[in-house]
Coordinates of C-alpha atoms and ligand atoms in Angstrom, one line a residue:
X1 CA 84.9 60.4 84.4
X2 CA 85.3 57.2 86.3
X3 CA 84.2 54.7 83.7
X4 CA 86.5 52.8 81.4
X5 CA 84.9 54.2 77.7
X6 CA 83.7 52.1 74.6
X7 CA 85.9 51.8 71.6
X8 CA 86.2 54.4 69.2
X9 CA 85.2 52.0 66.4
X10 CA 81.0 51.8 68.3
X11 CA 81.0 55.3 67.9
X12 CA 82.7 55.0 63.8
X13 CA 80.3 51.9 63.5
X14 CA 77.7 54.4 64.8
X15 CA 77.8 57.3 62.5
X16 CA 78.2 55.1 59.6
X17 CA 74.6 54.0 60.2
X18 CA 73.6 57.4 60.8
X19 CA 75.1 58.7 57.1
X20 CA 73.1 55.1 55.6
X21 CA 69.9 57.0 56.8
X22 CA 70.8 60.7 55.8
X23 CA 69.1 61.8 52.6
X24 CA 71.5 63.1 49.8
X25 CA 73.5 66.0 49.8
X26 CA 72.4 66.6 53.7
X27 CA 74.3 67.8 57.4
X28 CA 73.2 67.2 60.4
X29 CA 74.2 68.7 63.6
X30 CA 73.8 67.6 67.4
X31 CA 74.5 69.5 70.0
X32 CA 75.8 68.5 74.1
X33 CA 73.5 69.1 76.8
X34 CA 73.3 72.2 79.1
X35 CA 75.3 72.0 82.4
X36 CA 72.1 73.2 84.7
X37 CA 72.1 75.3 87.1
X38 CA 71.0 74.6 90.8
X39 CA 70.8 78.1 92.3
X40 CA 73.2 80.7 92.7
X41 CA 76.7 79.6 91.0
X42 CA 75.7 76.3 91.7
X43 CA 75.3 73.4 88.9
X44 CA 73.6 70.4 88.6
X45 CA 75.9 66.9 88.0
X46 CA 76.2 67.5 83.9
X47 CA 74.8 64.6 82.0
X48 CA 76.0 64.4 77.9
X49 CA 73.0 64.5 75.1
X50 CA 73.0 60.7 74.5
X51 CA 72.9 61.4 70.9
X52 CA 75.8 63.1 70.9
X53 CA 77.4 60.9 73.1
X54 CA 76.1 57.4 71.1
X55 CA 77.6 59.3 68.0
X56 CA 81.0 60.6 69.3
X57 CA 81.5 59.1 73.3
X58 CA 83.2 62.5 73.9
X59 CA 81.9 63.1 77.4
X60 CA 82.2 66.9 78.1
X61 CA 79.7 70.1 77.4
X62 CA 79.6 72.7 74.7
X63 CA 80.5 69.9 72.0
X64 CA 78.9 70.0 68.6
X65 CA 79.2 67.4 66.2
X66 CA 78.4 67.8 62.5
X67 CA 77.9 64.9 59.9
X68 CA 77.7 65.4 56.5
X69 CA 78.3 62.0 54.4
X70 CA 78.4 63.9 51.1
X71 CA 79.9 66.9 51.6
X72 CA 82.4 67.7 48.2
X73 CA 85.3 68.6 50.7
X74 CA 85.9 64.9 52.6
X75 CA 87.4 66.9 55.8
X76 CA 84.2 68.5 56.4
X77 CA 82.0 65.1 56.1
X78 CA 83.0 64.8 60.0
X79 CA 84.0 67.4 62.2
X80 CA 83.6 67.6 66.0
X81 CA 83.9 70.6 67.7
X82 CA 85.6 71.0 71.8
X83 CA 85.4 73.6 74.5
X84 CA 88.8 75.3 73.9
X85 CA 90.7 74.7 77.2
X86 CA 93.2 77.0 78.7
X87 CA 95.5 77.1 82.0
X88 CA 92.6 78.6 84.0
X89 CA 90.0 75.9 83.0
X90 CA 92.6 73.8 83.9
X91 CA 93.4 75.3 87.3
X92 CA 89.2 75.4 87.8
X93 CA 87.8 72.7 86.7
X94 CA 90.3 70.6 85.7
X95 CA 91.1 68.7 82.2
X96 CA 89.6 68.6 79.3
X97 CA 89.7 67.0 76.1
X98 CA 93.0 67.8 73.8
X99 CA 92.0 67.5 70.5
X100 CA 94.0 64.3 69.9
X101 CA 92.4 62.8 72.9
X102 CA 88.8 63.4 71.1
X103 CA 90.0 62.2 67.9
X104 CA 91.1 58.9 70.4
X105 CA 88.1 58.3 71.9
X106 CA 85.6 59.3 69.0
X107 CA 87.4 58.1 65.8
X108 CA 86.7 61.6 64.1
X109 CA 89.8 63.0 62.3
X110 CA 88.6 66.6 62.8
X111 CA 88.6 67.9 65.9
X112 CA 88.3 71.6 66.3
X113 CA 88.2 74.2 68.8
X114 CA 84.4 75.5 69.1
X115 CA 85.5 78.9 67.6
X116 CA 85.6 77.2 64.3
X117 CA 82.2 76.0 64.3
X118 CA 80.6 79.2 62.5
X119 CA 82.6 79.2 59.5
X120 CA 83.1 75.3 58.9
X121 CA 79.1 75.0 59.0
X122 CA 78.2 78.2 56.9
X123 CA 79.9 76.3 54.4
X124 CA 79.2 73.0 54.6
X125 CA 75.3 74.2 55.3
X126 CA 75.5 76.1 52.3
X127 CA 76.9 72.8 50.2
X128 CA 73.8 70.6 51.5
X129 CA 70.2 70.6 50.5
X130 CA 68.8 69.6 53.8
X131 CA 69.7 70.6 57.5
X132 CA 68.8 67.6 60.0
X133 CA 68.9 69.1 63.5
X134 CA 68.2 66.9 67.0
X135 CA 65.0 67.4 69.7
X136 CA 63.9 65.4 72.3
X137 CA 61.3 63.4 70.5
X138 CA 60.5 61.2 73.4
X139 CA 56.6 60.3 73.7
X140 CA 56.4 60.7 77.2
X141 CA 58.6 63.9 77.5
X142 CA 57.8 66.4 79.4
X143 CA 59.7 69.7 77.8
X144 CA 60.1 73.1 79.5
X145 CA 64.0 73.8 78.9
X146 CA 65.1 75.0 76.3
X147 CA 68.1 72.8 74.7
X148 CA 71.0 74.1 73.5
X149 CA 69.5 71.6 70.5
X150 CA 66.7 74.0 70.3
X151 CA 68.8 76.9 71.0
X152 CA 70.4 75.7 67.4
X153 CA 67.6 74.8 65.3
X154 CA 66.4 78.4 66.0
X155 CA 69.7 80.6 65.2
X156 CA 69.9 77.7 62.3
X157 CA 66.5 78.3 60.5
X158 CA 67.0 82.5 61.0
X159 CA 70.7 82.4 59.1
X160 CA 69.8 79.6 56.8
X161 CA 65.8 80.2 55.9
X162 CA 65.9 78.5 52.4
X163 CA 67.4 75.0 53.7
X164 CA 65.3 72.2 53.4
X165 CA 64.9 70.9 57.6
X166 CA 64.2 67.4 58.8
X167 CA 63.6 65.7 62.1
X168 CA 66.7 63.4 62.9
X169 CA 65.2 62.8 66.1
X170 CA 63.0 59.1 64.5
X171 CA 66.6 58.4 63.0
X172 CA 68.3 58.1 66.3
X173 CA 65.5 55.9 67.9
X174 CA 65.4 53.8 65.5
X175 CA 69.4 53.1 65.6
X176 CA 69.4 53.4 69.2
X177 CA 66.6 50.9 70.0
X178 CA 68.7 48.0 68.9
X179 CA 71.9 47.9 70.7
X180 CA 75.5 47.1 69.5
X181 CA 77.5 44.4 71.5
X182 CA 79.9 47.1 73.2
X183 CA 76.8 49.2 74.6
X184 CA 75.5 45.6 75.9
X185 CA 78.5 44.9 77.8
X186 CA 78.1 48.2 79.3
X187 CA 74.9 47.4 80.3
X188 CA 75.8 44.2 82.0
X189 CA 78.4 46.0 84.0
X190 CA 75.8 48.6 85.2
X191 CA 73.9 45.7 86.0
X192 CA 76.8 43.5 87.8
X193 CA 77.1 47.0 89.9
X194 CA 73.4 46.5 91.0
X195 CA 73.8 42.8 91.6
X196 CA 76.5 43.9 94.0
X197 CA 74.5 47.0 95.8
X198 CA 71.8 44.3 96.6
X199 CA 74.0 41.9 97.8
X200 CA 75.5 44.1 99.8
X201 CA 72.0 44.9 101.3
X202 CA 70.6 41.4 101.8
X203 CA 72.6 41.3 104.8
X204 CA 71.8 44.4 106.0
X205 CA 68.1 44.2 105.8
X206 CA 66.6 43.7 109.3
X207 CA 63.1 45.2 111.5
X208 CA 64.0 48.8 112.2
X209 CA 66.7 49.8 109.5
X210 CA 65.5 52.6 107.5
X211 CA 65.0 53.3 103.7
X212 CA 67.5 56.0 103.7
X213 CA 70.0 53.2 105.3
X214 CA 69.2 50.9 102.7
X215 CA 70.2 53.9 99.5
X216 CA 72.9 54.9 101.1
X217 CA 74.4 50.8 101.0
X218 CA 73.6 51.2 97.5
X219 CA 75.1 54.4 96.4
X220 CA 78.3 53.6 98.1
X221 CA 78.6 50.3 96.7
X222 CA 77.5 51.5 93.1
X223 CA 80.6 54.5 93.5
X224 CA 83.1 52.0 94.6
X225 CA 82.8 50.1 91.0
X226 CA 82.7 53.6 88.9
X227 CA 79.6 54.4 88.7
X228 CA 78.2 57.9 88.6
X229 CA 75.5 57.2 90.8
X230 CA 71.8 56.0 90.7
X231 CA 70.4 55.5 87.0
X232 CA 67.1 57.0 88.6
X233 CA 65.9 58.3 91.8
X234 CA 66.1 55.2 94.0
X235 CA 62.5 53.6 95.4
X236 CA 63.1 52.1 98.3
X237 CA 59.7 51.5 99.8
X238 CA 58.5 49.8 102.5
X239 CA 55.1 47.9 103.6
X240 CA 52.1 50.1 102.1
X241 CA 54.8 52.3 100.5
X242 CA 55.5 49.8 97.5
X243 CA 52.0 50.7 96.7
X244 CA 53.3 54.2 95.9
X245 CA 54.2 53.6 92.6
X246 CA 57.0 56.2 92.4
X247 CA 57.8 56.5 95.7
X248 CA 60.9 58.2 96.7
X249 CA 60.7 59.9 100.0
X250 CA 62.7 57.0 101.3
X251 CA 62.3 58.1 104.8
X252 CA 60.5 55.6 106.8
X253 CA 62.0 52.4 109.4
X254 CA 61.2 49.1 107.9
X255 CA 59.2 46.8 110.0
X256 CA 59.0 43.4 111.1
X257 CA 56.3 41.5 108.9
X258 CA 56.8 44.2 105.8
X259 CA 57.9 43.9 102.6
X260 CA 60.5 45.9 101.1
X261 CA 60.4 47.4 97.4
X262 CA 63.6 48.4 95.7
X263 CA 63.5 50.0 92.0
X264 CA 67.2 50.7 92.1
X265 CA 69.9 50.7 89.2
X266 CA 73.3 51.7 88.8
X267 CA 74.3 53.8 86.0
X268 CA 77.7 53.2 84.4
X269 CA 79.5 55.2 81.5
X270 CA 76.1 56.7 80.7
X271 CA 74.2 53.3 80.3
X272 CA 71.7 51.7 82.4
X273 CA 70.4 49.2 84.6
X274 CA 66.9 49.3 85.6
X275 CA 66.0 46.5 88.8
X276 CA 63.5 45.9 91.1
X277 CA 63.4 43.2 93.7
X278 CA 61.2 42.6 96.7
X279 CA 62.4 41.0 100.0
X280 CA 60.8 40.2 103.4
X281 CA 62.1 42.6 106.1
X282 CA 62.7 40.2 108.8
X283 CA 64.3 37.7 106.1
X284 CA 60.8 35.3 105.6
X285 CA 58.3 35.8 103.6
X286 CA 54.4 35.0 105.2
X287 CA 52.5 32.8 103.5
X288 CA 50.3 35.1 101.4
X289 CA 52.9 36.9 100.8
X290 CA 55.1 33.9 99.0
X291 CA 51.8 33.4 97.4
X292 CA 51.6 36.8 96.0
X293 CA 55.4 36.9 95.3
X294 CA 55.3 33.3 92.9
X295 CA 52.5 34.9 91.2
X296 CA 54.7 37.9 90.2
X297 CA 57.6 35.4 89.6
X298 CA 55.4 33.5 87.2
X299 CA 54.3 35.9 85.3
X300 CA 57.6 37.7 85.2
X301 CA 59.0 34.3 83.5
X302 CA 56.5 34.0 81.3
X303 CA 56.1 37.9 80.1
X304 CA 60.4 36.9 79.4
X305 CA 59.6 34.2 77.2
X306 CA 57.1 36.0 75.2
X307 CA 59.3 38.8 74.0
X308 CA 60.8 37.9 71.4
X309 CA 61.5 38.8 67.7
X310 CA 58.6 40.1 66.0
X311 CA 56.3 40.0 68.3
X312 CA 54.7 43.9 68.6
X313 CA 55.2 45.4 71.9
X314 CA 51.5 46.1 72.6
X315 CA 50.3 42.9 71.6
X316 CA 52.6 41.7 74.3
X317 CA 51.4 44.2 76.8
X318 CA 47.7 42.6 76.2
X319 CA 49.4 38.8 76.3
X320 CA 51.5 39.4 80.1
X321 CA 47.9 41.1 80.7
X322 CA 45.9 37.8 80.1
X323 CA 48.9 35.9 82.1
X324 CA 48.3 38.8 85.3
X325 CA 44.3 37.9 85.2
X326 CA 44.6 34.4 85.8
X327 CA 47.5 34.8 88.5
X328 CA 44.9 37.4 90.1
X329 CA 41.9 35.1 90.0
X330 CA 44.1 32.2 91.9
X331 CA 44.9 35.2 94.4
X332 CA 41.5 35.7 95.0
X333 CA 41.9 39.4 94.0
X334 CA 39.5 39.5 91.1
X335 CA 37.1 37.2 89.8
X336 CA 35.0 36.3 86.3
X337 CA 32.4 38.8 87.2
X338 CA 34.5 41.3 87.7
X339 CA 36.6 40.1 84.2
X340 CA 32.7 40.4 82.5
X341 CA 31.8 43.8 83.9
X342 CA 35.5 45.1 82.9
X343 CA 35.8 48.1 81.1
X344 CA 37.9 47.1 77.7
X345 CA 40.5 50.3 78.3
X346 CA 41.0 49.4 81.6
X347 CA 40.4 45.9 82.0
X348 CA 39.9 44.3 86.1
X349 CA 43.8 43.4 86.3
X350 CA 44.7 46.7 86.3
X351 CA 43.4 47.5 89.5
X352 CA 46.2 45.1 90.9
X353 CA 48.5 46.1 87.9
X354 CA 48.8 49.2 86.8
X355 CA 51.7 49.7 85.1
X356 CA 53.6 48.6 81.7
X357 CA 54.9 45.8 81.8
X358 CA 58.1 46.7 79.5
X359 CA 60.2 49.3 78.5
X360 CA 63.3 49.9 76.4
X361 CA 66.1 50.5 78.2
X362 CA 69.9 52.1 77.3
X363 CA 71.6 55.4 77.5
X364 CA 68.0 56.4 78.6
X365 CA 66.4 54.9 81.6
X366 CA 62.9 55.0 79.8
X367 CA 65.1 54.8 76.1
X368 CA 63.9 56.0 73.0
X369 CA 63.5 53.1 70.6
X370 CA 60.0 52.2 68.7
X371 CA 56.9 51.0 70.6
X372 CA 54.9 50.6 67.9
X373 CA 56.7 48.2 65.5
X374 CA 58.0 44.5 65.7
X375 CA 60.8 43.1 68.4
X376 CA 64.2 42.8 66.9
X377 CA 67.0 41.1 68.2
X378 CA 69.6 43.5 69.9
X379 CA 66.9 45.6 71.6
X380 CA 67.3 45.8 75.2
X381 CA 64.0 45.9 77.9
X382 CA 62.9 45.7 81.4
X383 CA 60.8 42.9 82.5
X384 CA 58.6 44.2 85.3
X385 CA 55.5 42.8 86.7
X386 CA 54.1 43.8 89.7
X387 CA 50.9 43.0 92.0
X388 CA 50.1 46.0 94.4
X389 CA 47.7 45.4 96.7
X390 CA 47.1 48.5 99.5
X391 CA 44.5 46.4 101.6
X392 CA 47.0 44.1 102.7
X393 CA 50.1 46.7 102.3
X394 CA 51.5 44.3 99.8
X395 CA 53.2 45.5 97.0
X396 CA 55.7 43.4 95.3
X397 CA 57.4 44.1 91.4
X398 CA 60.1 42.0 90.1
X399 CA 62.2 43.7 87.2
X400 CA 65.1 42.3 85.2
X401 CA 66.7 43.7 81.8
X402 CA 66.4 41.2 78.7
X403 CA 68.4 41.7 75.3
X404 CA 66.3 40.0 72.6
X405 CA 68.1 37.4 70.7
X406 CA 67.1 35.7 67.4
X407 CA 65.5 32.7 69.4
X408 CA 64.8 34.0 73.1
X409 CA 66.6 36.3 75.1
X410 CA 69.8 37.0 77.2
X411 CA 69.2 38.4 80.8
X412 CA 71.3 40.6 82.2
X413 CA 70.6 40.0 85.3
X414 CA 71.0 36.3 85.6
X415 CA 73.0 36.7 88.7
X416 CA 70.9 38.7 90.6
X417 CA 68.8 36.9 93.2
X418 CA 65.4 36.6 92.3
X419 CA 64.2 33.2 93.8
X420 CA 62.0 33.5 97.1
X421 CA 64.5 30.4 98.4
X422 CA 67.6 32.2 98.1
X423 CA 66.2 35.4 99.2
X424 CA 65.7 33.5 102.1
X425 CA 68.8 32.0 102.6
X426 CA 71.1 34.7 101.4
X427 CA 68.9 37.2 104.4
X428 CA 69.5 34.1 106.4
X429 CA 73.2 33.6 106.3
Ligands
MN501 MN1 61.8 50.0 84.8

């Protein structure tokens, strides 16, 4: 990998506040992703399970890690288990973890070769009351692989039938919702990475450059500092196209007079950034379309200011909602008829703004982490408001990343130009 990895003690800090949640006398086991296949012997780039990898850091398939806090014999209560390597591997596909360098990187004492995994669970399994085993409990997941998680959980239940099973899965979002200092700083790297990529295209930007120009100033800025890659499919959508809302055929010229949309992050050592900014193609902004981009601004500012501890995600959602309305009424976009005759589930703003306004945001673009209880501080989000108006082929989003702190927040992306004046300027330069 080209990332410079956390400290073993996040992922010891980690586990401990797994074992805190584990019933009595329990194991749990979690598994590494797939590497997926493309088409013939071709494979997709492998991403780690972030469970695993928020547990462990060990970066590398076919690794099972198995916690069990109480287990009578104390070199069982950890164990993780590697890919044996050998010469040919080596030759193939080059190193792999030695099991000193995973006991380096994760803090676990035990490191085995996989091959050791059968026997050292039949018995600690057969020591423990309850079995908690890991599955993609996202609420917006869309599931038609099968995990090697869920691979497990069913050659699990048919060995060990009696076994008591639970659901780890509300565990881990819970813990990973709020983040640890380390996994911040990782973030605000990811997010430096971005700040750079969009630097580097401010002065690149002019009538007649295409989207695909614009991603490919991005990706090659985001490798140069370490990164993997894109944290999601780049939009890069021009004029009418911002009205897309994911857009990713990135394929068009961008004109004079347009606006240009970019949801682009810049994943580093597994974490995310998640931006959007909006510039003027030819460097200036029209009129309306300052007007319409200090209406986003505002709002974005304000929806900032809002989250904070204990406030409950969707009450916010309604507050920024209230906040859009008025900005759309001084737009002329909507007006108090249309705000009386509004359908309650889908009130008049939402025909200009569609969209959530916040998300969590970590080892998971979209992270897992409770929507439906109060903001603590340490829980990362995006800040994204957008107006999106196709009659005019206006679409403009703003989106920074915010870690809540006990009285406010700290913004990740503080550097990042987001001030119509200095978009300006820097185009201008
Ligand atoms: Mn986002």
């Amino acid at each position: 990998m080209k990332y410079i990895p956390l400290p073993k003690e996040l992922y010891i800090r980690n586990r401990a506040k797994l074992a805190s949640k584990m019933a009595k006398n329990s194991v749990a086991v979690f598994n590494a992703n797939d590497i997926m296949p493309t088409n013939a012997d071709g494979t997709m780039k492998f991403r780690q399970n972030n469970d695993l990898f928020y547990l462990c850091g060990i970066d590398q398939e076919e690794t099972i890690l198995l916690i069990a806090p109480d287990c009578p014999n104390p070199a069982w209560r950890e164990v993780l288990f590697l890919r044996e390597t050998n010469e040919h591997i080596a030759v193939w596909e080059g190193h792999k973890y030695t099991k000193e360098e995973a006991k380096a990187a994760s803090g676990i004492e035990n490191v085995q070769w996989l091959s050791a995994f059968d026997n050292i669970f039949s018995w600690v399994a057969n020591l423990s009351e309850r079995i908690y085993l890991n599955t993609n409990e996202h609420l917006r997941a869309g599931i038609v692989v099968e995990t090697r998680d869920v691979r497990f959980i069913k050659s699990c239940k048919e060995r060990y039938p009696l076994h008591t099973y639970e659901r780890v899965a509300p565990i881990m979002h819970g813990l990973r919702g709020v983040k640890e200092q380390e996994e911040i700083d990782q973030m605000q790297v990811a997010c430096d990475i971005t700040e750079k990529g969009f630097r580097r295209i401010l002065s690149f930007v002019k009538p007649g450059v295409t989207e695909y120009e614009i991603e490919a100033e991005f990706i090659h800025e985001f490798i140069r500092n370490r990164s993997k890659g894109f944290a999601y499919e780049p939009i890069i959508a021009s004029g009418s196209s911002a009205c897309v809302l994911h857009y990713i055929e990135n394929n068009k010229a961008c004109l004079d007079g347009e606006l240009l949309l970019m949801d682009v992050g810049a994943e580093y050592g597994n974490y995310n950034a998640d931006m959007t900014r909006t510039i003027p193609v030819n460097g200036r902004f029209t009129k309306r379309q300052r007007a319409v981009y200090d209406a986003v601004l505002r709002v974005h500012k304000e929806a900032s200011n809002i989250l904070r501890p204990g406030t409950n995600i969707q009450d916010y959602h309604k507050e920024v909602g209230l906040i859009m309305q008025s900005e759309l009424i001084g737009l002329g976009l909507i007006d108090q008829t249309d705000i009386k005759n509004q359908d309650p589930n889908w009130p008049a703003y939402k025909k200009y703004f569609m969209h959530g306004t916040s998300h969590h945001l970590g080892l998971d673009v979209h992270d897992v982490g409770t929507m439906h209880y109060p903001i603590t501080p340490g829980m990362v989000f995006t800040v994204e408001p957008g107006i999106y108006i196709p009659a005019e082929g206006i679409g403009i989003r703003l989106e920074n990343n915010i870690v809540i702190q006990e009285n406010g927040f700290f913004d990740l992306m503080l550097n990042i130009p987001i001030e119509a004046e200095e978009i300006e300027e820097l185009m201008n330069s």
